[in-house]
Tab-separated table of C-alpha atoms in Angstrom:
chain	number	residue	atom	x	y	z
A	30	UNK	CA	0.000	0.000	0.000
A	31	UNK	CA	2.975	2.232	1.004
A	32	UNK	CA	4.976	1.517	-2.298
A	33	UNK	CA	1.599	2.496	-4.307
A	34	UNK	CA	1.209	5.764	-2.493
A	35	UNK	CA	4.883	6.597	-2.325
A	36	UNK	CA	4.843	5.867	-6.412
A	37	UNK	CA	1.708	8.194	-6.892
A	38	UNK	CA	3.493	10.800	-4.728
A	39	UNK	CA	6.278	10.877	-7.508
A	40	UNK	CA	4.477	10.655	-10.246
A	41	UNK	CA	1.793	13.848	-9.016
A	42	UNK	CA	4.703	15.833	-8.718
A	43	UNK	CA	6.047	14.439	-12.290
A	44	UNK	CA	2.832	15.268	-13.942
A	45	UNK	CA	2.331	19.127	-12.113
A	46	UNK	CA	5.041	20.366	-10.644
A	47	UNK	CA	5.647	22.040	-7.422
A	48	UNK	CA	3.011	21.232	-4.783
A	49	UNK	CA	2.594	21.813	-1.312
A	50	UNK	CA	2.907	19.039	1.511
A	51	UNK	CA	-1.100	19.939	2.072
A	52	UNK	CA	-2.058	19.330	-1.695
A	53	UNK	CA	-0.223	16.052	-1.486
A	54	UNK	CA	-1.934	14.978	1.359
A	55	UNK	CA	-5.125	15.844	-0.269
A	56	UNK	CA	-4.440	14.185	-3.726
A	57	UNK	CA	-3.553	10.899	-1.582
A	58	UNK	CA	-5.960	10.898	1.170
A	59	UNK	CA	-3.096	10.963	3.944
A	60	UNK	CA	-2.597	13.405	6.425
A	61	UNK	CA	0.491	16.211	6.063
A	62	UNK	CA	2.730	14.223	8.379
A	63	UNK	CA	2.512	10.942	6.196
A	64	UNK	CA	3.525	13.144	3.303
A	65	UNK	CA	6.625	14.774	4.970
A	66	UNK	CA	7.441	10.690	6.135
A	67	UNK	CA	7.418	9.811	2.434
A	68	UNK	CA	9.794	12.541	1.038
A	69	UNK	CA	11.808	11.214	3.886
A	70	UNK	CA	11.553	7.657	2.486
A	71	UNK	CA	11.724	8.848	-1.524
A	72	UNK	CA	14.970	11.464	-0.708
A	73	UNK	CA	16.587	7.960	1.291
A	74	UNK	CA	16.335	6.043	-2.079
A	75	UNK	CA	17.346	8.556	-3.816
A	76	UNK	CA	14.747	9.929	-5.604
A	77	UNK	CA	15.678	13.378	-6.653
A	78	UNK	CA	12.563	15.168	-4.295
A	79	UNK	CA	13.479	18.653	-2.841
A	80	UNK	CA	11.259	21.218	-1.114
A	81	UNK	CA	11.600	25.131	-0.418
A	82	UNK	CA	10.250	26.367	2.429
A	83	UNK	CA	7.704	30.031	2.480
A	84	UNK	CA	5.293	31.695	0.372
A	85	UNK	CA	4.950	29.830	-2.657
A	86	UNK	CA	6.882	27.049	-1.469
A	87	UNK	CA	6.248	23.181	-1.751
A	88	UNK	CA	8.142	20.154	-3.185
A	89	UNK	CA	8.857	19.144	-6.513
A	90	UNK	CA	11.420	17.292	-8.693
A	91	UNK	CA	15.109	17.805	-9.648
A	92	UNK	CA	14.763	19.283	-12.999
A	93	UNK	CA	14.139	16.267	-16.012
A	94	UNK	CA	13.831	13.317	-13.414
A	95	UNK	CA	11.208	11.288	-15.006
A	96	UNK	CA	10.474	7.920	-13.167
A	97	UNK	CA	9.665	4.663	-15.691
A	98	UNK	CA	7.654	3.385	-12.842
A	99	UNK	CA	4.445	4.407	-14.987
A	100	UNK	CA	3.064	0.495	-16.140
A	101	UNK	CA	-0.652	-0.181	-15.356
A	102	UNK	CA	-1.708	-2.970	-12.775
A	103	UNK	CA	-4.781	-5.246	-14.387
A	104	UNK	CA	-6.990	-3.628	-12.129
A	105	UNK	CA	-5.690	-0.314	-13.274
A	106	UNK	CA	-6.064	-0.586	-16.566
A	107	UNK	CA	-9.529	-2.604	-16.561
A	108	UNK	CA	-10.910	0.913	-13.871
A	109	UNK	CA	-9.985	3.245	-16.540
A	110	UNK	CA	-13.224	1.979	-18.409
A	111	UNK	CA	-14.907	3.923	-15.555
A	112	UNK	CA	-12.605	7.180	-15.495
A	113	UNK	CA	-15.880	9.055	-16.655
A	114	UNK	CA	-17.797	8.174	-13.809
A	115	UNK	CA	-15.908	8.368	-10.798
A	116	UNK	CA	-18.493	8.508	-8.023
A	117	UNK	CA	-19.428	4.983	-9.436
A	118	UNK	CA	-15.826	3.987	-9.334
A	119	UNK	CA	-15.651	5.148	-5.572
A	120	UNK	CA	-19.127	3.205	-5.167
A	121	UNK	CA	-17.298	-0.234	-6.423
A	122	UNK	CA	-14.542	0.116	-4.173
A	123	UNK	CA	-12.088	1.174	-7.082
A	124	UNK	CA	-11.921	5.260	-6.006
A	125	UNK	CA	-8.116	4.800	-5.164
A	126	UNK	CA	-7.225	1.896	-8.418
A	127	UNK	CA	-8.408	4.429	-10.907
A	128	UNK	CA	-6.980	7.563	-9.156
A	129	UNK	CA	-3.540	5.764	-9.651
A	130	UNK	CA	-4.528	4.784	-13.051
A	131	UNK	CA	-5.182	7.903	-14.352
A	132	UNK	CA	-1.720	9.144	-12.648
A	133	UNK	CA	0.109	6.724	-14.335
A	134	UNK	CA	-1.255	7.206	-17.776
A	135	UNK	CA	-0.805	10.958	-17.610
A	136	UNK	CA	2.796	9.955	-16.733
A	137	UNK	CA	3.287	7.938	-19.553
A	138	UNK	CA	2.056	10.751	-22.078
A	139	UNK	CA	4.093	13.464	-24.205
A	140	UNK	CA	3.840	16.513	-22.305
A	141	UNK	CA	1.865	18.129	-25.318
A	142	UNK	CA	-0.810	15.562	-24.884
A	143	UNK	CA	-0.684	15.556	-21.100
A	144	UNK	CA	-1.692	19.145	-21.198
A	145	UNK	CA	-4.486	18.182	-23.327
A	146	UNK	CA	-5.990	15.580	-21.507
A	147	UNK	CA	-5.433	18.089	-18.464
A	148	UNK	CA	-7.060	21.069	-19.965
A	149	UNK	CA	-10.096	18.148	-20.668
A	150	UNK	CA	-10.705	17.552	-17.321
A	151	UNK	CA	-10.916	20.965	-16.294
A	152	UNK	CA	-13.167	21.631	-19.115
A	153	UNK	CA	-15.586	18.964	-18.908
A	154	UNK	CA	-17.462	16.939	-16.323
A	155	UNK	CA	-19.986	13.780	-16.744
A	156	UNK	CA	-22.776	13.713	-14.300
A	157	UNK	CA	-24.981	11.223	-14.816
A	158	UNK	CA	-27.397	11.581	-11.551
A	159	UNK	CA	-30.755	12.595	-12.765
A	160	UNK	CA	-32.089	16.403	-10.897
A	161	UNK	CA	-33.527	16.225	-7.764
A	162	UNK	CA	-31.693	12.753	-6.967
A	163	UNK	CA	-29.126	11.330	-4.540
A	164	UNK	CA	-26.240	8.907	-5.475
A	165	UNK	CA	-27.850	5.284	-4.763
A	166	UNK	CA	-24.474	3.708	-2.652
A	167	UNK	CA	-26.069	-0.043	-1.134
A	168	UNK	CA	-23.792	-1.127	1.532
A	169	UNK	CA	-23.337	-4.785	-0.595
A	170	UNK	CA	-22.661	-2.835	-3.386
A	171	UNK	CA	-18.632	-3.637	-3.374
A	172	UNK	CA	-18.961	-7.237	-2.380
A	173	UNK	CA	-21.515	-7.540	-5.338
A	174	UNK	CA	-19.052	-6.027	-7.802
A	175	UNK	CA	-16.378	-8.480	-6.382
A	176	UNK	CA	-18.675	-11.066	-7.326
A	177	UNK	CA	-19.598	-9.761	-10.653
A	178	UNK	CA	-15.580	-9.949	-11.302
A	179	UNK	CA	-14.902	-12.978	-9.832
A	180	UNK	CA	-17.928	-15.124	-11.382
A	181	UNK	CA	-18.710	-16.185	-7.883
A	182	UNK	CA	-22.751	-17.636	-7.366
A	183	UNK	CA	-24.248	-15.638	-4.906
A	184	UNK	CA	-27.171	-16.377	-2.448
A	185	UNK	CA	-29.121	-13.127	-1.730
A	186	UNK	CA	-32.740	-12.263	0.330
A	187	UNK	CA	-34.647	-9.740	-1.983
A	188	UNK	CA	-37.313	-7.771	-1.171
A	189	UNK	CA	-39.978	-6.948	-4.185
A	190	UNK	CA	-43.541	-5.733	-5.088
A	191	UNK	CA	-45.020	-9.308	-5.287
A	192	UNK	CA	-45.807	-11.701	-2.493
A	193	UNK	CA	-44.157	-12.776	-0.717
A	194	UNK	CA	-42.246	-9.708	-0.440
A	195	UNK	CA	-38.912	-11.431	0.458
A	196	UNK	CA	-37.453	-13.946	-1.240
A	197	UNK	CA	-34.348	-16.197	-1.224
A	198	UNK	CA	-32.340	-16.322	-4.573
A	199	UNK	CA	-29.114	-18.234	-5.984
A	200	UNK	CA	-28.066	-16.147	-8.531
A	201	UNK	CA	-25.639	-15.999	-11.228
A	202	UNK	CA	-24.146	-12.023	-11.533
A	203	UNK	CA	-23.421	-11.234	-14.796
A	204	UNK	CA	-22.689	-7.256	-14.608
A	205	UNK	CA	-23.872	-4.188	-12.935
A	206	UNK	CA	-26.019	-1.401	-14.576
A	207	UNK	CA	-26.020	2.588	-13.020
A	208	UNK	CA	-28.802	3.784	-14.247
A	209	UNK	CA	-29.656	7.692	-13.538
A	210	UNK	CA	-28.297	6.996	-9.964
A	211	UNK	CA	-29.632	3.987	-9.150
A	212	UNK	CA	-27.589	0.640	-9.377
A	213	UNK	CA	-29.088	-2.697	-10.904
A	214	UNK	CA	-27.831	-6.059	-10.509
A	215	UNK	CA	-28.387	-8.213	-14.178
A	216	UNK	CA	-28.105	-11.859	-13.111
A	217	UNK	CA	-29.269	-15.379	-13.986
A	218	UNK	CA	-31.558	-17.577	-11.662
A	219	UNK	CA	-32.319	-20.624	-13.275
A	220	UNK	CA	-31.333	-20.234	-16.428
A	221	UNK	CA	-33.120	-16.925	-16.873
A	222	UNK	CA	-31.445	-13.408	-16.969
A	223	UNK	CA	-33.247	-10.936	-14.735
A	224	UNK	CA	-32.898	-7.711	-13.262
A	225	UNK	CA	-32.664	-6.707	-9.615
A	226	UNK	CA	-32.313	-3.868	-7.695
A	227	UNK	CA	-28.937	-3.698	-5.468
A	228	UNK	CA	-30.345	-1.052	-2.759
A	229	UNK	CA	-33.393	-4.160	-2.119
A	230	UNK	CA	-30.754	-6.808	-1.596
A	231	UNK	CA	-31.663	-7.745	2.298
A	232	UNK	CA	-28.553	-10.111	2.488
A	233	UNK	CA	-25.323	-10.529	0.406
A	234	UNK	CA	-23.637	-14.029	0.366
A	235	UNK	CA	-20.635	-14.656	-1.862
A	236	UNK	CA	-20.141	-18.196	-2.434
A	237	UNK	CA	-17.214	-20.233	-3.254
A	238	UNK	CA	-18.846	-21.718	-6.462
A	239	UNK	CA	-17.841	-20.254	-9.524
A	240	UNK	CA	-20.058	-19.948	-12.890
A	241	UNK	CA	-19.816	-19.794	-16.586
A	242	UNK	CA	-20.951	-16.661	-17.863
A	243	UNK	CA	-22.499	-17.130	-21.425
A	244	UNK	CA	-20.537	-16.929	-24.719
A	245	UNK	CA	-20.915	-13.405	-26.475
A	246	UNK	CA	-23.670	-12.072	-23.368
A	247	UNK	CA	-23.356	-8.230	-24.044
A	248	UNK	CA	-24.373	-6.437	-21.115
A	249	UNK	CA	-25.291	-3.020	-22.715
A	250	UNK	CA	-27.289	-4.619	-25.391
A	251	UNK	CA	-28.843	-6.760	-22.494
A	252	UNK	CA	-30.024	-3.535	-20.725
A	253	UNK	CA	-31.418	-1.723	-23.837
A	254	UNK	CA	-33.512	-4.879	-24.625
A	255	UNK	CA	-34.573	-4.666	-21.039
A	256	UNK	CA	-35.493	-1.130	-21.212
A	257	UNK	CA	-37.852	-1.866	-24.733
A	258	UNK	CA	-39.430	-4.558	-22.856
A	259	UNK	CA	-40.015	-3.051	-19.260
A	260	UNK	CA	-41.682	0.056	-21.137
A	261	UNK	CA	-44.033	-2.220	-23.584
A	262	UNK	CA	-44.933	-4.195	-19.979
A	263	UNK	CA	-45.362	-0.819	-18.135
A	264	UNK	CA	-47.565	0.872	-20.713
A	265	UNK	CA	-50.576	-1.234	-21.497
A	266	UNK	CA	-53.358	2.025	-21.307
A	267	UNK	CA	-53.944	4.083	-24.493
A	268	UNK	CA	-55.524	7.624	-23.635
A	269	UNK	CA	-56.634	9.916	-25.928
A	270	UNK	CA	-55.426	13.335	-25.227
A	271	UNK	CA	-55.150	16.832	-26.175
A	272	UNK	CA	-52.164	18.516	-25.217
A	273	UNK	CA	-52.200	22.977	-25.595
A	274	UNK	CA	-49.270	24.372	-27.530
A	275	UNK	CA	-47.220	25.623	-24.102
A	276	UNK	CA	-47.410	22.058	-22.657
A	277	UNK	CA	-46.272	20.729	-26.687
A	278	UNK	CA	-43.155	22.630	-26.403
A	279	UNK	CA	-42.368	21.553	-22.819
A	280	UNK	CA	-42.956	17.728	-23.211
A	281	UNK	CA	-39.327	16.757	-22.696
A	282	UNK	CA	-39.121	18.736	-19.639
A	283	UNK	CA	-42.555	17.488	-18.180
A	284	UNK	CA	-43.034	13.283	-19.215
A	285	UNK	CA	-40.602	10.461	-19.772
A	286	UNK	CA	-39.050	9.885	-23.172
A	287	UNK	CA	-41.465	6.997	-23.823
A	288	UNK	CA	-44.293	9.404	-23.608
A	289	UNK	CA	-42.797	12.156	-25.968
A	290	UNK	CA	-41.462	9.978	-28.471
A	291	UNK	CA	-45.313	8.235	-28.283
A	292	UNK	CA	-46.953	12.250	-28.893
A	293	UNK	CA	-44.277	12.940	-31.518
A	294	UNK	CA	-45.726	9.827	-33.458
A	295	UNK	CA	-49.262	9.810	-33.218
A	296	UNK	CA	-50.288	13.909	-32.799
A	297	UNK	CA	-52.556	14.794	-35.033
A	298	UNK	CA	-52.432	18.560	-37.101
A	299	UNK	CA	-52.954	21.464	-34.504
A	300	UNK	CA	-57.148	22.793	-34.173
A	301	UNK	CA	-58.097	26.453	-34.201
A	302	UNK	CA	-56.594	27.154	-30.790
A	303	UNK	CA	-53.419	24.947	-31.639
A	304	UNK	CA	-54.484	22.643	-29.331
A	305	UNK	CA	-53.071	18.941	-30.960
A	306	UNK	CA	-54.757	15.618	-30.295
A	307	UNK	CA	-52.222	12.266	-29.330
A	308	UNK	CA	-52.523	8.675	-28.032
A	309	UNK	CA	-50.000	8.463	-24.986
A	310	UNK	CA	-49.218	5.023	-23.776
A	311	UNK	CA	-50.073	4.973	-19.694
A	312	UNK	CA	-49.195	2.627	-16.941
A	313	UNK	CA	-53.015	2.622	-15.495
A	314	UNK	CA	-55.517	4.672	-14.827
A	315	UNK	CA	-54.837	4.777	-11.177
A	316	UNK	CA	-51.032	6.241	-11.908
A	317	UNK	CA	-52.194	7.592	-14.231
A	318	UNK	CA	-54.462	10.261	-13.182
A	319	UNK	CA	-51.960	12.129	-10.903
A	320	UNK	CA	-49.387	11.981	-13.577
A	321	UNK	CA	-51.778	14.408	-15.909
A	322	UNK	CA	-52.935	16.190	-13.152
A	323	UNK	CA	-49.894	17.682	-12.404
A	324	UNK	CA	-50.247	18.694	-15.893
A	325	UNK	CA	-52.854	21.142	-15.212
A	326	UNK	CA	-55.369	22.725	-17.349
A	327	UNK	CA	-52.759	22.400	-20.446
A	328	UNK	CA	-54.055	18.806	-21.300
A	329	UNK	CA	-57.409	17.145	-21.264
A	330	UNK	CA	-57.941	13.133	-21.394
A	331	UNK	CA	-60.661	11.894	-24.559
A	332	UNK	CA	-60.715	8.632	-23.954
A	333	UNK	CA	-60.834	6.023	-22.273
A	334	UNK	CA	-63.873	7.715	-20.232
A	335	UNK	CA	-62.428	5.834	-17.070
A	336	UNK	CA	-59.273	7.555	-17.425
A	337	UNK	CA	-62.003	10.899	-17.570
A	338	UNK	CA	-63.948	10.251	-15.243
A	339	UNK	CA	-61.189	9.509	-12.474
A	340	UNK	CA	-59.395	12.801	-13.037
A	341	UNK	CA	-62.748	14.410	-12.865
A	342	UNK	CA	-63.881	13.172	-9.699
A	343	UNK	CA	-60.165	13.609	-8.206
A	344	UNK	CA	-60.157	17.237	-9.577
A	345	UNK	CA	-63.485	17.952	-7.780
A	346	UNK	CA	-62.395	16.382	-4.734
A	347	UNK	CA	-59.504	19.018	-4.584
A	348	UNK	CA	-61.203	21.852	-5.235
A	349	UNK	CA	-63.747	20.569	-2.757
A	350	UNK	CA	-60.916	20.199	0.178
A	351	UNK	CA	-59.914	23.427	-0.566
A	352	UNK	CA	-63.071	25.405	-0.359
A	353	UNK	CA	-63.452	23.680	3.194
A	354	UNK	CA	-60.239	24.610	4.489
A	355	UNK	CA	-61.128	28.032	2.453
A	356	UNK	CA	-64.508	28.231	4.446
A	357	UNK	CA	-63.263	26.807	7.948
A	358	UNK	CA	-60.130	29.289	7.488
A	359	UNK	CA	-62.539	32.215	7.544
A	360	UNK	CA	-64.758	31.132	10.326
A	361	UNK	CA	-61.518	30.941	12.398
A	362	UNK	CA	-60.195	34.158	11.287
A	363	UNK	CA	-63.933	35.980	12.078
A	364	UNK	CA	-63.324	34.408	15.207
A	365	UNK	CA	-59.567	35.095	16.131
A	366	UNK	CA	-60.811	38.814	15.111
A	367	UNK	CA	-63.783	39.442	17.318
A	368	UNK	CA	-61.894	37.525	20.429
A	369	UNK	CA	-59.827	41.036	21.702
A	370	UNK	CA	-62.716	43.253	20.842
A	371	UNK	CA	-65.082	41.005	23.132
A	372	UNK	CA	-62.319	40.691	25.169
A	373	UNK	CA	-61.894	44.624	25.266
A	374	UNK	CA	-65.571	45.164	25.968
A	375	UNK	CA	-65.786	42.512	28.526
A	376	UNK	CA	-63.239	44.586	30.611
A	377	UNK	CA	-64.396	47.711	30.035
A	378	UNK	CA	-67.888	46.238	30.944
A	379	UNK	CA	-66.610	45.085	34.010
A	380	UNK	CA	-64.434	48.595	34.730
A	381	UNK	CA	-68.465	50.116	34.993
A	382	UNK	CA	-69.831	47.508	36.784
A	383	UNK	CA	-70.387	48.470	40.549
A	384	UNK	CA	-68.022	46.886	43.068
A	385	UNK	CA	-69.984	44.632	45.539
């Protein structure tokens, strides 16, 4: 572990320049004393490591000492496939692999294209968590990943929608999936791939038993079919809808991408009023009546009259709650108002009244 970090110390310094003993011990997670141990222990082997003390001071390299220590571990090399995404690294338990990783590559590089890839990093930045959303980090989330790696069969409790809720599974893992946050476990269970969902994993136990994943499975093909299919199970309702031309221009912002794609398809030429009429694949008429609520007055449901007559009735029942709370809001303030003026004339009553 020492030999790593004392390697990464050169190599940070090979790739920038001067730095401080703080920004070292930030860049490698150690305090400042650690640091001033390992310039000890690099100056003792005679690495060429010097440092000047004062404003604008820090530690850097003899001028042209370039180590050759720069070749990539297996596990280094197979992280930088995630150098785009490294929350999700951190999540797998490879935060400090690929930090190394990318230290050594940028080592390895020209200094022209070392700039470059420097100037890229500071320029752009993937983040892939939807708005509104916290990373998804499940406490078997590493030990899963090991066994994704290590084709290991792995017995897990699962809790899901169906009953029984919780469930005992031997499962195959074939990959991981992050997807807009939250992580998904692809695995087989007797002989049929499926798709589970890491933060509902009640228990975690990595067997000794190995598998054979199958010949030419491609996990991001896998997923994409799984997408298709989980939106043709999801949407089974067919509404009839017209949609007003603010609401038409905000689609993307305001429904999934199954829903806009479905209007872009199937909208008819605009009325009079621009209004334009659609078929939007729903879940069911339960979720789905909230859903277009919250669309307001810029869509109305056709058909089916179900789907009509439940937004109706919940629409009533809302403005009905709030001209109760309207009405018992007033009766309180009429009588929060006349309290101190009966209150006043009470005492004032009272001030006349003749003492016994």
């Amino acid at each position: 572990m020492r030999a790593a970090r004392l390697l990464s110390l050169v190599l940070l310094l090979q790739n920038r320049g001067r730095l401080t003993a703080g920004e070292l011990a930030g860049e490698l997670g150690v305090s400042v004393r650690t640091v001033y141990r390992d310039i000890d222990a690099l100056s003792g082997a005679g690495i060429p490591v010097y440092g000047d003390a004062g404003h604008g001071g820090g530690y850097q390299l003899l001028g042209g000492y370039r180590t050759r220590l720069t070749g990539l571990h297996a596990d280094e090399a197979e992280s930088l496939f995630l150098a785009g995404l490294p929350g999700a690294a951190a999540d797998l338990g490879l935060g400090e692999v690929l930090a190394a990783a990318q230290l050594k590559l940028a080592a390895a590089l020209p200094p022209p294209l070392r700039d470059r890839a420097g100037r890229i990093r500071e320029r752009f930045h993937l983040d892939a968590l939807g708005w509104y959303r916290e990373q998804d980090t499940p406490s078997a989330l590493a030990a899963l990943a090991d066994a994704v790696w290590n084709q290991r069969r792995i017995q897990v409790r699962y809790r899901r929608w169906a009953e029984p809720q919780e469930v005992e599974r031997a499962l195959d893992p074939y990959g991981l999936v992050l997807k807009a946050g939250v992580w998904y476990l692809v695995a087989a269970v007797d002989g049929a791939v499926r798709t589970y969902r890491v933060s509902s994993i009640l228990r975690l136990e990595v067997g000794e038993d190995g598998f054979e994943r199958p010949d030419g499975f491609d996990l991001a093909a896998h997923w994409q079919d799984y997408l298709t299919a989980y939106d043709a199970r999801r949407l089974r309702l067919q509404a009839s809808v017209r949609i007003s031309p603010a609401l038409l221009s905000a689609l993307p912002d305001r429904l999934d991408a199954a829903l806009v794609r479905a209007v872009e398809a199937s909208a008819g030429p605009p009325d009079a009023d621009g209004w334009v009429t659609a078929t939007v694949p729903l879940e069911s008429v339960g979720l789905a009546v909230p859903a277009l609520l919250s669309l307001g007055a810029d869509i109305e449901v056709l058909a089916p009259e179900e789907l009509r007559r439940g937004i109706a009735e919940t629409a009533r029942a809302v403005a009905d709650r709030y001209r109760s709370a309207d009405a018992c809001g007033g009766a309180a303030a009429g009588a929060r108002s006349s309290s101190p003026a009966e209150s006043v004339a009470g005492r004032a009553t009272a001030a006349r009244a003749p003492k016994p």
